[in-house]
Amino acid sequence: DQQVKQNSPSLSVQEGRISILNCDYTNSMFDYFLWYKKYPAEGPTFLISISSIKDKNEDGRFTVFLNKSAKHLSLHIVPSQPGDSAVYFCAASGRTSGSRLTFGEGTQLTVNP
Amino acid sequence: ETGVTQTPRHLVMGMTNKKSLKCEQHLGHNAMYWYKQSAKKPLELMFVYSLEERVENNSVPSRFSPECPNSSHLFLHLHTLQPEDSALYLCASSRNPEASYNEQFFGPGTRLTVL
């Protein structure tokens, strides 16, 4: 039972354009959502998060949008840079699970110069 | 040393060997986690330790045995593994194990290959 899904295994964009990574969840108890970035041979690094009381959170080039009614969140990167090429994981946690995270499968983003 | 460190970074072992993975966090956190990442699959939570006490064991086979001697150190003891156990093993820590509004910080992982 995959509670967090990233349906696009890969995404390729041109440098300078917008990258949009999507994530869907099924568990209505999730109230905190995170995005992690992972380079090869490294562990995931925290990128940005959003709580369920908000619908948008912005940090520099990165913005996360949350649509609770659709159980959908997205990560926007603009402008995209070649150094953004990595695997992006969506994760969620909920009131009943404490800090335990449920991860999606990841999306490989490639930003072409 | 800062953040979360893991040793070794790479490990090749036979099915009859016994080895241990080590994780150390320098963040003053109270919870530590072991995850398994297999190719093209989500990170799978294996174990959770809160204040050195194991609070979760996600149906992990007994050939994986965790140990948390203090809040800064976490081990994963391995014995009689199978080739399908080959994966990236990630350690993470977080400040408050009971709060959903805090992120986990990951180590670089140990790439394990079982022959």
mmCIF file of C-alpha atoms in Angstrom:
data_model
loop_
_atom_site.group_PDB
_atom_site.id
_atom_site.type_symbol
_atom_site.label_atom_id
_atom_site.label_comp_id
_atom_site.label_asym_id
_atom_site.label_seq_id
_atom_site.Cartn_x
_atom_site.Cartn_y
_atom_site.Cartn_z
ATOM 1 C CA ASP A 1 0.000 0.000 0.000
ATOM 2 C CA GLN A 2 1.950 2.972 -1.324
ATOM 3 C CA GLN A 3 0.748 5.963 0.689
ATOM 4 C CA VAL A 4 3.044 8.458 -1.016
ATOM 5 C CA LYS A 5 3.462 8.242 -4.760
ATOM 6 C CA GLN A 6 5.635 10.037 -7.246
ATOM 7 C CA ASN A 7 4.318 8.886 -10.579
ATOM 8 C CA SER A 8 7.082 10.357 -12.729
ATOM 9 C CA PRO A 9 10.331 8.426 -12.359
ATOM 10 C CA SER A 10 12.199 11.037 -14.377
ATOM 11 C CA LEU A 11 11.953 14.614 -15.606
ATOM 12 C CA SER A 12 14.203 16.511 -17.988
ATOM 13 C CA VAL A 13 14.164 20.316 -18.294
ATOM 14 C CA GLN A 14 16.287 23.006 -19.866
ATOM 15 C CA GLU A 15 18.464 25.257 -17.745
ATOM 16 C CA GLY A 16 16.626 28.428 -16.774
ATOM 17 C CA ARG A 17 13.165 26.887 -17.152
ATOM 18 C CA ILE A 18 10.814 25.748 -14.415
ATOM 19 C CA SER A 19 10.952 22.220 -12.997
ATOM 20 C CA ILE A 20 7.737 20.877 -11.489
ATOM 21 C CA LEU A 21 7.885 17.692 -9.462
ATOM 22 C CA ASN A 22 4.662 16.100 -8.316
ATOM 23 C CA CYS A 23 3.634 13.938 -5.393
ATOM 24 C CA ASP A 24 0.313 12.388 -4.363
ATOM 25 C CA TYR A 25 -0.653 10.908 -1.022
ATOM 26 C CA THR A 26 -3.559 8.834 0.212
ATOM 27 C CA ASN A 27 -3.382 9.078 4.005
ATOM 28 C CA SER A 28 -5.540 11.953 5.254
ATOM 29 C CA MET A 29 -3.707 11.842 8.601
ATOM 30 C CA PHE A 30 -0.543 13.254 7.017
ATOM 31 C CA ASP A 31 -0.057 16.847 8.110
ATOM 32 C CA TYR A 32 3.584 17.611 7.289
ATOM 33 C CA PHE A 33 5.279 17.193 3.956
ATOM 34 C CA LEU A 34 8.922 17.394 3.001
ATOM 35 C CA TRP A 35 11.072 17.319 -0.087
ATOM 36 C CA TYR A 36 14.530 15.801 -0.059
ATOM 37 C CA LYS A 37 17.196 15.920 -2.727
ATOM 38 C CA LYS A 38 19.651 13.096 -3.236
ATOM 39 C CA TYR A 39 22.864 13.064 -5.248
ATOM 40 C CA PRO A 40 24.514 9.749 -6.168
ATOM 41 C CA ALA A 41 26.655 8.282 -3.357
ATOM 42 C CA GLU A 42 25.173 10.722 -0.828
ATOM 43 C CA GLY A 43 22.302 10.557 1.633
ATOM 44 C CA PRO A 44 19.120 12.581 1.063
ATOM 45 C CA THR A 45 19.352 16.205 2.134
ATOM 46 C CA PHE A 46 16.359 18.174 3.377
ATOM 47 C CA LEU A 47 15.197 20.810 0.917
ATOM 48 C CA ILE A 48 11.889 22.346 1.962
ATOM 49 C CA SER A 49 8.771 21.459 3.918
ATOM 50 C CA ILE A 50 5.162 22.515 4.358
ATOM 51 C CA SER A 51 2.592 21.920 7.054
ATOM 52 C CA SER A 52 -1.038 21.240 6.303
ATOM 53 C CA ILE A 53 -2.117 24.632 7.633
ATOM 54 C CA LYS A 54 -0.446 26.262 4.636
ATOM 55 C CA ASP A 55 -0.862 25.873 0.906
ATOM 56 C CA LYS A 56 2.458 27.370 -0.160
ATOM 57 C CA ASN A 57 5.969 27.673 1.179
ATOM 58 C CA GLU A 58 8.780 29.415 -0.617
ATOM 59 C CA ASP A 59 12.540 29.332 -0.101
ATOM 60 C CA GLY A 60 14.593 31.029 -2.766
ATOM 61 C CA ARG A 61 14.223 29.177 -6.059
ATOM 62 C CA PHE A 62 12.153 26.425 -4.407
ATOM 63 C CA THR A 63 8.413 26.589 -3.767
ATOM 64 C CA VAL A 64 6.209 23.810 -2.479
ATOM 65 C CA PHE A 65 2.462 23.880 -3.076
ATOM 66 C CA LEU A 66 -0.036 21.790 -1.146
ATOM 67 C CA ASN A 67 -3.545 20.976 -2.345
ATOM 68 C CA LYS A 68 -5.163 19.159 0.566
ATOM 69 C CA SER A 69 -8.452 18.452 -1.169
ATOM 70 C CA ALA A 70 -6.607 16.709 -3.997
ATOM 71 C CA LYS A 71 -4.008 15.189 -1.640
ATOM 72 C CA HIS A 72 -1.356 16.525 -3.945
ATOM 73 C CA LEU A 73 1.805 18.512 -3.523
ATOM 74 C CA SER A 74 4.322 19.831 -5.971
ATOM 75 C CA LEU A 75 7.807 21.269 -5.881
ATOM 76 C CA HIS A 76 8.634 24.105 -8.256
ATOM 77 C CA ILE A 77 12.226 25.012 -9.008
ATOM 78 C CA VAL A 78 12.736 28.205 -10.932
ATOM 79 C CA PRO A 79 15.037 28.914 -12.600
ATOM 80 C CA SER A 80 16.394 25.372 -12.864
ATOM 81 C CA GLN A 81 20.167 24.946 -12.794
ATOM 82 C CA PRO A 82 22.351 21.992 -13.860
ATOM 83 C CA GLY A 83 23.369 21.542 -10.206
ATOM 84 C CA ASP A 84 19.731 20.767 -9.402
ATOM 85 C CA SER A 85 20.072 17.463 -11.257
ATOM 86 C CA ALA A 86 19.387 14.843 -8.587
ATOM 87 C CA VAL A 87 16.714 12.467 -7.327
ATOM 88 C CA TYR A 88 13.938 14.266 -5.466
ATOM 89 C CA PHE A 89 11.954 12.433 -2.808
ATOM 90 C CA CYS A 90 8.633 13.514 -1.421
ATOM 91 C CA ALA A 91 7.930 12.456 2.190
ATOM 92 C CA ALA A 92 5.073 12.830 4.639
ATOM 93 C CA SER A 93 4.423 12.452 8.345
ATOM 94 C CA GLY A 94 1.298 12.622 10.462
ATOM 95 C CA ARG A 95 -0.055 13.246 13.927
ATOM 96 C CA THR A 96 -0.249 9.546 14.682
ATOM 97 C CA SER A 97 3.206 8.676 13.395
ATOM 98 C CA GLY A 98 5.376 11.308 15.070
ATOM 99 C CA SER A 99 8.508 12.015 13.112
ATOM 100 C CA ARG A 100 8.327 8.783 11.082
ATOM 101 C CA LEU A 101 8.435 9.615 7.400
ATOM 102 C CA THR A 102 6.759 7.823 4.529
ATOM 103 C CA PHE A 103 8.667 8.336 1.289
ATOM 104 C CA GLY A 104 7.731 8.301 -2.365
ATOM 105 C CA GLU A 105 9.764 6.448 -4.972
ATOM 106 C CA GLY A 106 11.654 9.513 -6.112
ATOM 107 C CA THR A 107 11.897 11.459 -9.369
ATOM 108 C CA GLN A 108 15.189 11.824 -11.222
ATOM 109 C CA LEU A 109 15.486 15.433 -12.371
ATOM 110 C CA THR A 110 17.963 16.248 -15.122
ATOM 111 C CA VAL A 111 18.595 19.887 -15.942
ATOM 112 C CA ASN A 112 20.310 20.272 -19.305
ATOM 113 C CA PRO A 113 22.675 23.209 -19.920
ATOM 114 C CA GLU B 1 32.732 16.267 12.462
ATOM 115 C CA THR B 2 29.221 17.543 11.846
ATOM 116 C CA GLY B 3 25.866 16.072 10.885
ATOM 117 C CA VAL B 4 25.349 12.343 10.507
ATOM 118 C CA THR B 5 28.239 10.064 9.590
ATOM 119 C CA GLN B 6 28.191 6.432 8.538
ATOM 120 C CA THR B 7 30.924 3.827 8.233
ATOM 121 C CA PRO B 8 31.855 1.999 6.182
ATOM 122 C CA ARG B 9 30.701 3.706 3.003
ATOM 123 C CA HIS B 10 30.972 0.482 1.017
ATOM 124 C CA LEU B 11 30.807 -3.117 2.207
ATOM 125 C CA VAL B 12 31.010 -6.394 0.333
ATOM 126 C CA MET B 13 30.260 -9.502 2.330
ATOM 127 C CA GLY B 14 29.527 -13.161 1.827
ATOM 128 C CA MET B 15 26.325 -14.776 3.047
ATOM 129 C CA THR B 16 28.094 -16.402 5.992
ATOM 130 C CA ASN B 17 29.879 -13.283 7.210
ATOM 131 C CA LYS B 18 29.036 -11.112 10.204
ATOM 132 C CA LYS B 19 29.545 -7.386 9.869
ATOM 133 C CA SER B 20 28.296 -4.180 11.464
ATOM 134 C CA LEU B 21 27.293 -0.791 10.114
ATOM 135 C CA LYS B 22 27.945 2.239 12.279
ATOM 136 C CA CYS B 23 26.145 5.559 12.440
ATOM 137 C CA GLU B 24 26.998 8.608 14.528
ATOM 138 C CA GLN B 25 25.072 11.864 14.808
ATOM 139 C CA HIS B 26 26.600 15.094 16.071
ATOM 140 C CA LEU B 27 23.369 17.088 16.143
ATOM 141 C CA GLY B 28 22.170 16.416 19.694
ATOM 142 C CA HIS B 29 19.080 14.647 18.374
ATOM 143 C CA ASN B 30 16.992 12.183 20.364
ATOM 144 C CA ALA B 31 15.821 9.817 17.637
ATOM 145 C CA MET B 32 17.736 7.687 15.158
ATOM 146 C CA TYR B 33 16.547 5.598 12.247
ATOM 147 C CA TRP B 34 17.745 2.886 9.886
ATOM 148 C CA TYR B 35 16.407 2.858 6.333
ATOM 149 C CA LYS B 36 16.956 0.529 3.412
ATOM 150 C CA GLN B 37 16.947 1.870 -0.122
ATOM 151 C CA SER B 38 16.736 -0.620 -2.965
ATOM 152 C CA ALA B 39 16.866 0.412 -6.594
ATOM 153 C CA LYS B 40 13.709 2.114 -7.898
ATOM 154 C CA LYS B 41 11.917 1.697 -4.547
ATOM 155 C CA PRO B 42 11.021 4.165 -1.797
ATOM 156 C CA LEU B 43 13.131 4.349 1.310
ATOM 157 C CA GLU B 44 11.944 1.609 3.661
ATOM 158 C CA LEU B 45 12.018 2.359 7.367
ATOM 159 C CA MET B 46 13.619 -0.523 9.247
ATOM 160 C CA PHE B 47 14.087 0.587 12.846
ATOM 161 C CA VAL B 48 13.394 3.639 15.006
ATOM 162 C CA TYR B 49 15.151 4.435 18.258
ATOM 163 C CA SER B 50 13.898 7.126 20.589
ATOM 164 C CA LEU B 51 16.192 8.055 23.463
ATOM 165 C CA GLU B 52 18.106 4.798 22.961
ATOM 166 C CA GLU B 53 14.967 2.687 23.153
ATOM 167 C CA ARG B 54 13.722 0.810 20.117
ATOM 168 C CA VAL B 55 10.225 2.027 19.373
ATOM 169 C CA GLU B 56 9.634 0.490 15.994
ATOM 170 C CA ASN B 57 10.682 -2.596 14.087
ATOM 171 C CA ASN B 58 9.037 -2.779 10.706
ATOM 172 C CA SER B 59 8.921 -6.548 10.244
ATOM 173 C CA VAL B 60 12.615 -6.681 9.546
ATOM 174 C CA PRO B 61 14.191 -10.171 9.370
ATOM 175 C CA SER B 62 16.206 -11.173 12.411
ATOM 176 C CA ARG B 63 19.389 -11.325 10.343
ATOM 177 C CA PHE B 64 19.386 -7.531 10.860
ATOM 178 C CA SER B 65 20.011 -6.609 14.498
ATOM 179 C CA PRO B 66 20.129 -2.956 15.601
ATOM 180 C CA GLU B 67 21.891 -1.590 18.640
ATOM 181 C CA CYS B 68 21.726 1.903 20.132
ATOM 182 C CA PRO B 69 24.204 2.232 23.019
ATOM 183 C CA ASN B 70 23.553 5.990 23.432
ATOM 184 C CA SER B 71 21.660 8.768 21.687
ATOM 185 C CA SER B 72 24.586 9.566 19.387
ATOM 186 C CA HIS B 73 25.424 6.098 18.092
ATOM 187 C CA LEU B 74 23.483 3.489 16.189
ATOM 188 C CA PHE B 75 24.670 0.155 14.841
ATOM 189 C CA LEU B 76 23.194 -2.377 12.475
ATOM 190 C CA HIS B 77 24.625 -5.848 12.966
ATOM 191 C CA LEU B 78 24.402 -8.115 9.941
ATOM 192 C CA HIS B 79 24.652 -11.896 9.824
ATOM 193 C CA THR B 80 23.793 -14.584 7.282
ATOM 194 C CA LEU B 81 22.466 -12.066 4.801
ATOM 195 C CA GLN B 82 20.988 -12.910 1.417
ATOM 196 C CA PRO B 83 21.909 -11.402 -1.969
ATOM 197 C CA GLU B 84 18.541 -9.590 -2.025
ATOM 198 C CA ASP B 85 19.691 -7.646 1.044
ATOM 199 C CA SER B 86 22.129 -5.767 -1.173
ATOM 200 C CA ALA B 87 21.058 -2.119 -0.989
ATOM 201 C CA LEU B 88 21.968 1.319 0.315
ATOM 202 C CA TYR B 89 21.499 1.483 4.088
ATOM 203 C CA LEU B 90 20.824 4.950 5.390
ATOM 204 C CA CYS B 91 20.906 6.249 8.926
ATOM 205 C CA ALA B 92 19.000 9.359 9.964
ATOM 206 C CA SER B 93 18.334 11.369 13.104
ATOM 207 C CA SER B 94 15.717 13.858 14.237
ATOM 208 C CA ARG B 95 15.298 16.132 17.206
ATOM 209 C CA ASN B 96 11.979 15.041 18.637
ATOM 210 C CA PRO B 97 10.760 11.547 17.837
ATOM 211 C CA GLU B 98 7.183 12.386 18.797
ATOM 212 C CA ALA B 99 6.721 15.535 16.743
ATOM 213 C CA SER B 100 5.673 15.347 13.124
ATOM 214 C CA TYR B 101 6.929 18.874 12.403
ATOM 215 C CA ASN B 102 10.611 18.115 12.308
ATOM 216 C CA GLU B 103 12.799 16.849 9.562
ATOM 217 C CA GLN B 104 15.216 13.977 9.563
ATOM 218 C CA PHE B 105 18.863 14.413 8.716
ATOM 219 C CA PHE B 106 20.505 11.615 6.792
ATOM 220 C CA GLY B 107 23.981 10.173 6.658
ATOM 221 C CA PRO B 108 25.689 9.353 3.348
ATOM 222 C CA GLY B 109 24.729 5.685 3.540
ATOM 223 C CA THR B 110 26.549 2.375 3.336
ATOM 224 C CA ARG B 111 26.393 0.617 -0.034
ATOM 225 C CA LEU B 112 26.120 -3.074 0.885
ATOM 226 C CA THR B 113 26.705 -5.904 -1.564
ATOM 227 C CA VAL B 114 26.022 -9.468 -0.473
ATOM 228 C CA LEU B 115 27.666 -12.123 -2.632
#
